[in-house]
């Protein structure tokens, strides 16, 4: 089973309750702002420990509160594109890209580095400091950094926000390719139905409660 | 220009201060990290202990060092027995005294930087496969470099100027423990010694100026381009 | 009560002078304000115009300087107290009793002789003079641990860091953690003199009265209890 | 418990240290800001000057103060003539000595915080109608609060422990300039005075512990909830 | 004349060259990522001084290099929604909103505070620290902060990115209302043609050169 996400968690006033399972390789997560989408991704990445629940991705149990299993963050193998990008400001773009790439030889490695850099249009930015990048450039570098980290699965939190439609379409194609050709499971948070529709039919709709 | 005797004093002072600062850096950083990030019983006490050399007059610190690290002291006796190390009356003793006096300054500066680290970046590093330790080395440590540098400069200048604890613990032995401040003090003790004192004081100031310039240059080099301007 | 005169004194006179001040206060005067620091610091404060009334130093050298600068009230300077030097060792030690000071260098071995800085601090300069007159200085010069002041030298002996030390006999009298290792022969004792004077700038009505009291027989008893000798009037 | 004489010493020490720190805070902050944000000729020199009291032995600093601020000194004479202020032998002199010794520590800590301020936030404040000065007060100043607090704590503890410059500049006058460290030193000069010294040293430590706890509490209160966790 | 924007400026490899004038109350700015849209807004807000140029908005000359005019940032009266939000982390949401509101009594004041807070759905967030907000919540607070600052004109840098479509539509209506009913000139950066189309026909298209 590709995805099994069962969890209960509360942050502040937000009670997140998910019970979802699916065999598809890619799912989309939608829901109004503040409903808990980012919180869900953080739980899957291991940055937040849910109160109760079970998380299985690509057949690998990442978390199970009844079995007291909780794989460590760095071993979960997420390729996480954060909503707030989180580039390392003290490293140049090239070093940001290399950060995860160097660390995990394990996961998938069928990514074509050169082609991704070209699709993302960040070839000319490699020597730059993150502080000098434009909003969309930051986003594209963040995508590359996550993809280069030999991820076992991808968590994409509105990865294409603040990108022009042409470029967004190209990148979406690339992401799609990572899913189909290389077979990386993927959770895609977006507010754009057109985007999600291209990637998957399976949508996890979070609703406030 | 500078006499041979003055050169010897400068060299001794630099040796003592450098050893003191380099030896203390990792200890200070570890303490700063503990105080910034961990809650544990006795945390406030440790904090107070670190600040102790600031609060207690240096001469008393030297006296405490004598009691603890002297040859008959609990730690000093062990050092001598197992490592064959004697500190009192040795330049190493002067370095220990300088290190103890510099410690609180270094810890504070580093802690300020550690507190300011954006933990979201550490979290991001972890998702990319970094162990806690690797994330510490590659994210936290470089991000706290300004604090480390500030701590090192404070510690170095404080070490260069350390007097009371040194003279009490390591005495004022020419060539062994008579560092710049002790030589300056010695000059001040005799009427009319002000000329020699002024020379030595100017040398001290130039040394610290050099340390400041080097550190500023290092900080600038290492943080260049990293921060947002508008 | 009005505040008493300001008296600047050397650290080594702290207790004795305190008691003398008590005696003066017992006579119905307001107690003098005593400030103790090293002689150089004290002398420099006076040079800078500090508002004090009476100054006592462990050292003629600095008093000379103040006199040259015309800071002392004319005719008030005198050598008040005398002291002697002894060789001390830690109380429990058995590192040999150096009856014969000549074998001190041998007894020291690789250890050091604690004394106040022989180049600068009064107690150290006196000690050096004594050792020179005994012909021992050449052998000992490189084995000295120069301390900030005589009390710090005493502390080094008390802590056992130095097997021997040269201190004032007043220090020996006051510490129970050291014992006398050897007396320094009379002929080798340097002239240790604590001068006293009133400052030219003093305007306190009690200043000259207290100056006279310091030199009185009543004060002499107190000073003697701490091991100081009263020097005869010049 | 604590004798009346000890109370008097504690009160004097607190007065001296508080006045020293509160008086120095704005000066230190202004210097830190200048050094962090402005490029001007003589900047390195100013930096060195600020660090001077660290490098030069405290006794020399006291001596320099005596030369400058003594009644016969260039500044001291003016202070006396125009303001009727004498510093030597007064608690105000002890406060000045403590302030000078604390200054470099305070400047460094504050500068570290000022360097770390995200200028994009200041720019945002300006677009919202804030003048430079208003943006400074409402953005830069609160964001550098940790540095200000760290500087204040360092300065306060350093002031509490200041000895060499004080005894040289302001002398050791009971009730006026005999602060805790001077009282401790005085006790140390008396063989067998270790008991009194220990009591006073413990009092010093407790005072600084209290200062540390208060500052930690203030920092925690003022930065609570402000930083990102994951 | 509502907008007159003539400027030349270079940052890094990016040469920005604009020569544009229009009478409409609202304009949109589009162009690929990294073309200089944010740089343009920064020039208008006064955060960057262009090498040469002239900027007139709502009839008020903000900058003129030949006349050596450059109104100070705080006097330009921008209501700037930054691409990177820039909430004040040391102030609670309510204090963030009040920041500009208190400062400028001058500019437009026809804004209905309560209705805007309701439209943006941030009424329950007033007591919160910015660090605890979700991505979309941050964006909404940033919009309110800019609008509350009695702006003479609005600079909106992808204000609706990372908001769900329903909410985005409501906010767009509100923004439109600010433009039409109260008459605040507005420069709107977006990659979504539907968004810009609703606001204006006048599009300043930046192209890389
Ligand atoms: N210091 C610098 N060095 C080199 N290039 C820089 C520097 N600062 C900015 N740039 C470049 O200037 C260009 C314009 O940036 P700007 O933020 O205005 O783009 P933008 O149109 O807003 O893009 P986006 O839609 O991605 O936000 C970018 O390509 C950026 O990389
Ligand atoms: N410390 C806190 N106190 C109160 N509420 C909190 C706290 N931290 C997070 N929340 C709330 O948790 C909710 C979930 O946040 P999350 O970031 O997961 O939302 P999201 O679905 O990703 O929203 P968006 O689309 O806006 O990014 C938000 O409403 C947020 O305000
Ligand atoms: O009082 Mo002294 O200066 O140690 O001889
Ligand atoms: Mg989110
Ligand atoms: Mg932009």
Short mmCIF file of C-alpha atoms in Angstrom, two decimals, chain A residues 45 47 72-74 77-78 80 82 84 86-90 99-100 102-104 129-131 145-146 149, chain B residues 119-132 134-135 138-139 142-143 222 224-228:
data_model
loop_
_atom_site.label_atom_id
_atom_site.label_comp_id
_atom_site.label_asym_id
_atom_site.label_seq_id
_atom_site.Cartn_x
_atom_site.Cartn_y
_atom_site.Cartn_z
CA UNK A 45 8.37 14.18 7.74
CA UNK A 47 9.17 17.11 12.54
CA UNK A 72 14.01 9.29 12.97
CA UNK A 73 13.57 12.34 10.78
CA UNK A 74 16.77 11.83 8.85
CA UNK A 77 13.83 9.83 3.48
CA UNK A 78 11.49 12.71 2.78
CA UNK A 80 10.34 18.05 1.59
CA UNK A 82 8.70 23.56 2.61
CA UNK A 84 8.55 28.65 3.56
CA UNK A 86 14.00 27.23 4.24
CA UNK A 87 17.08 27.58 2.11
CA UNK A 88 20.31 27.64 4.07
CA UNK A 89 21.29 31.29 3.92
CA UNK A 90 24.88 30.58 4.89
CA UNK A 99 23.45 19.24 1.06
CA UNK A 100 21.04 16.32 0.93
CA UNK A 102 25.77 14.03 -0.34
CA UNK A 103 24.04 12.60 2.69
CA UNK A 104 21.79 9.91 1.32
CA UNK A 129 23.69 33.41 -2.02
CA UNK A 130 20.04 32.64 -1.23
CA UNK A 131 19.53 36.17 0.13
CA UNK A 145 17.27 20.61 -3.10
CA UNK A 146 14.49 18.25 -2.07
CA UNK A 149 18.31 14.40 -1.67
CA UNK B 119 15.41 26.04 14.23
CA UNK B 120 13.40 25.64 11.07
CA UNK B 121 16.67 25.40 9.19
CA UNK B 122 17.89 22.62 11.45
CA UNK B 123 14.59 20.83 10.87
CA UNK B 124 15.06 21.24 7.12
CA UNK B 125 18.53 19.75 7.36
CA UNK B 126 17.18 16.76 9.25
CA UNK B 127 14.62 16.04 6.52
CA UNK B 128 17.47 16.08 4.03
CA UNK B 129 19.11 13.22 5.89
CA UNK B 130 21.29 15.02 8.39
CA UNK B 131 21.72 13.40 11.78
CA UNK B 132 21.46 15.69 14.79
CA UNK B 134 25.68 16.54 11.25
CA UNK B 135 22.97 19.20 11.28
CA UNK B 138 26.72 22.12 9.14
CA UNK B 139 23.89 24.42 10.20
CA UNK B 142 28.25 28.01 10.98
CA UNK B 143 25.18 30.09 11.82
CA UNK B 222 32.22 34.63 6.36
CA UNK B 224 29.33 38.45 3.23
CA UNK B 225 26.25 38.30 1.00
CA UNK B 226 24.35 36.19 3.44
CA UNK B 227 21.93 38.72 4.75
CA UNK B 228 19.06 40.54 3.15
#
